[in-house]
């Protein structure tokens, strides 16, 4: 299923660049982390769910990169750019091999089903 995103043709030419550049730095930073790490957690201070996800990953012995953006009181506009980019409405955002798997509850379900171990199994060189 494809997400609906407002097409550039439906943006007035005078605002297209502004829309394209809106907090593009945070999106690029997350994309770079995803490219450089098998597992990435994007979170924020004060939110218990990124902490829960990190505890679960630690318990699995999984290495991951953690990016933290503000708190409930700061950087919400920047985080909104990530939510718009990914389509995921909450934090954390957890990526495995570049694929968004969801948040802490989704990670927990993957671990419980045994699917997480398969997702992070060492890749064979070939």
GROMACS .gro file of N, CA, C and O in nm, residues 4-5 12-13 19 23 26 28 33 36-37 48 60-61 63 65 68-70 77 80 82 90-91 95 106-107 121:
model
  112
    4UNK      N    1  -0.028   0.831   0.068
    4UNK     CA    2  -0.062   0.948  -0.011
    4UNK      C    3   0.020   1.066   0.038
    4UNK      O    4   0.023   1.096   0.156
    5UNK      N    5   0.091   1.127  -0.056
    5UNK     CA    6   0.172   1.246  -0.028
    5UNK      C    7   0.136   1.350  -0.132
    5UNK      O    8   0.122   1.317  -0.251
   12UNK      N    9   0.233   2.521  -0.507
   12UNK     CA   10   0.261   2.639  -0.588
   12UNK      C   11   0.413   2.649  -0.606
   12UNK      O   12   0.490   2.624  -0.513
   13UNK      N   13   0.459   2.683  -0.727
   13UNK     CA   14   0.604   2.689  -0.753
   13UNK      C   15   0.680   2.777  -0.654
   13UNK      O   16   0.796   2.749  -0.622
   19UNK      N   17   0.923   2.390   0.095
   19UNK     CA   18   0.871   2.261   0.140
   19UNK      C   19   0.982   2.156   0.137
   19UNK      O   20   1.000   2.079   0.231
   23UNK      N   21   1.341   2.145   0.732
   23UNK     CA   22   1.410   2.054   0.825
   23UNK      C   23   1.471   1.933   0.752
   23UNK      O   24   1.477   1.823   0.807
   26UNK      N   25   1.758   1.721   0.942
   26UNK     CA   26   1.730   1.611   1.036
   26UNK      C   27   1.699   1.482   0.959
   26UNK      O   28   1.742   1.374   0.998
   28UNK      N   29   1.816   1.406   0.660
   28UNK     CA   30   1.944   1.361   0.606
   28UNK      C   31   2.028   1.293   0.713
   28UNK      O   32   2.096   1.193   0.686
   33UNK      N   33   2.249   0.782   0.921
   33UNK     CA   34   2.263   0.682   1.028
   33UNK      C   35   2.210   0.547   0.982
   33UNK      O   36   2.271   0.443   1.011
   36UNK      N   37   2.459   0.381   0.761
   36UNK     CA   38   2.583   0.341   0.827
   36UNK      C   39   2.566   0.233   0.935
   36UNK      O   40   2.664   0.177   0.982
   37UNK      N   41   2.442   0.205   0.976
   37UNK     CA   42   2.417   0.113   1.086
   37UNK      C   43   2.304   0.018   1.052
   37UNK      O   44   2.205   0.059   0.993
   48UNK      N   45   0.923   0.747   2.752
   48UNK     CA   46   0.967   0.617   2.802
   48UNK      C   47   0.982   0.510   2.694
   48UNK      O   48   1.054   0.412   2.714
   60UNK      N   49   1.893  -0.804   2.400
   60UNK     CA   50   1.918  -0.895   2.287
   60UNK      C   51   2.065  -0.897   2.246
   60UNK      O   52   2.105  -0.974   2.161
   61UNK      N   53   2.144  -0.804   2.304
   61UNK     CA   54   2.284  -0.793   2.267
   61UNK      C   55   2.303  -0.732   2.129
   61UNK      O   56   2.403  -0.759   2.061
   63UNK      N   57   2.371  -0.432   1.870
   63UNK     CA   58   2.430  -0.300   1.856
   63UNK      C   59   2.337  -0.213   1.774
   63UNK      O   60   2.273  -0.260   1.680
   65UNK      N   61   2.253   0.232   1.665
   65UNK     CA   62   2.281   0.375   1.676
   65UNK      C   63   2.156   0.440   1.732
   65UNK      O   64   2.044   0.404   1.694
   68UNK      N   65   1.881   1.114   1.921
   68UNK     CA   66   1.782   1.174   2.012
   68UNK      C   67   1.757   1.318   1.972
   68UNK      O   68   1.851   1.395   1.954
   69UNK      N   69   1.630   1.351   1.957
   69UNK     CA   70   1.592   1.485   1.914
   69UNK      C   71   1.496   1.548   2.012
   69UNK      O   72   1.375   1.525   2.008
   70UNK      N   73   1.552   1.629   2.101
   70UNK     CA   74   1.472   1.711   2.191
   70UNK      C   75   1.393   1.633   2.293
   70UNK      O   76   1.425   1.519   2.327
   77UNK      N   77   0.909   2.059   1.606
   77UNK     CA   78   0.896   2.087   1.463
   77UNK      C   79   0.993   2.000   1.382
   77UNK      O   80   0.958   1.949   1.276
   80UNK      N   81   0.862   1.655   1.367
   80UNK     CA   82   0.749   1.647   1.275
   80UNK      C   83   0.799   1.619   1.133
   80UNK      O   84   0.736   1.544   1.059
   82UNK      N   85   1.052   1.439   1.053
   82UNK     CA   86   1.080   1.295   1.049
   82UNK      C   87   0.951   1.215   1.036
   82UNK      O   88   0.945   1.117   0.962
   90UNK      N   89   0.480   0.827   1.573
   90UNK     CA   90   0.531   0.836   1.710
   90UNK      C   91   0.680   0.804   1.716
   90UNK      O   92   0.740   0.758   1.619
   91UNK      N   93   0.737   0.824   1.834
   91UNK     CA   94   0.874   0.784   1.861
   91UNK      C   95   0.870   0.677   1.969
   91UNK      O   96   0.783   0.681   2.055
   95UNK      N   97   1.465   0.128   1.288
   95UNK     CA   98   1.498   0.081   1.153
   95UNK      C   99   1.594  -0.038   1.165
   95UNK      O  100   1.689  -0.034   1.242
  106UNK      N  101   0.616  -0.265   1.851
  106UNK     CA  102   0.641  -0.347   1.732
  106UNK      C  103   0.768  -0.429   1.748
  106UNK      O  104   0.773  -0.546   1.711
  107UNK      N  105   0.871  -0.367   1.805
  107UNK     CA  106   0.996  -0.438   1.834
  107UNK      C  107   0.969  -0.552   1.931
  107UNK      O  108   1.016  -0.664   1.912
  121UNK      N  109   2.019  -1.130   1.212
  121UNK     CA  110   2.121  -1.234   1.199
  121UNK      C  111   2.236  -1.183   1.113
  121UNK      O  112   2.215  -1.106   1.020
   0.00000   0.00000   0.00000
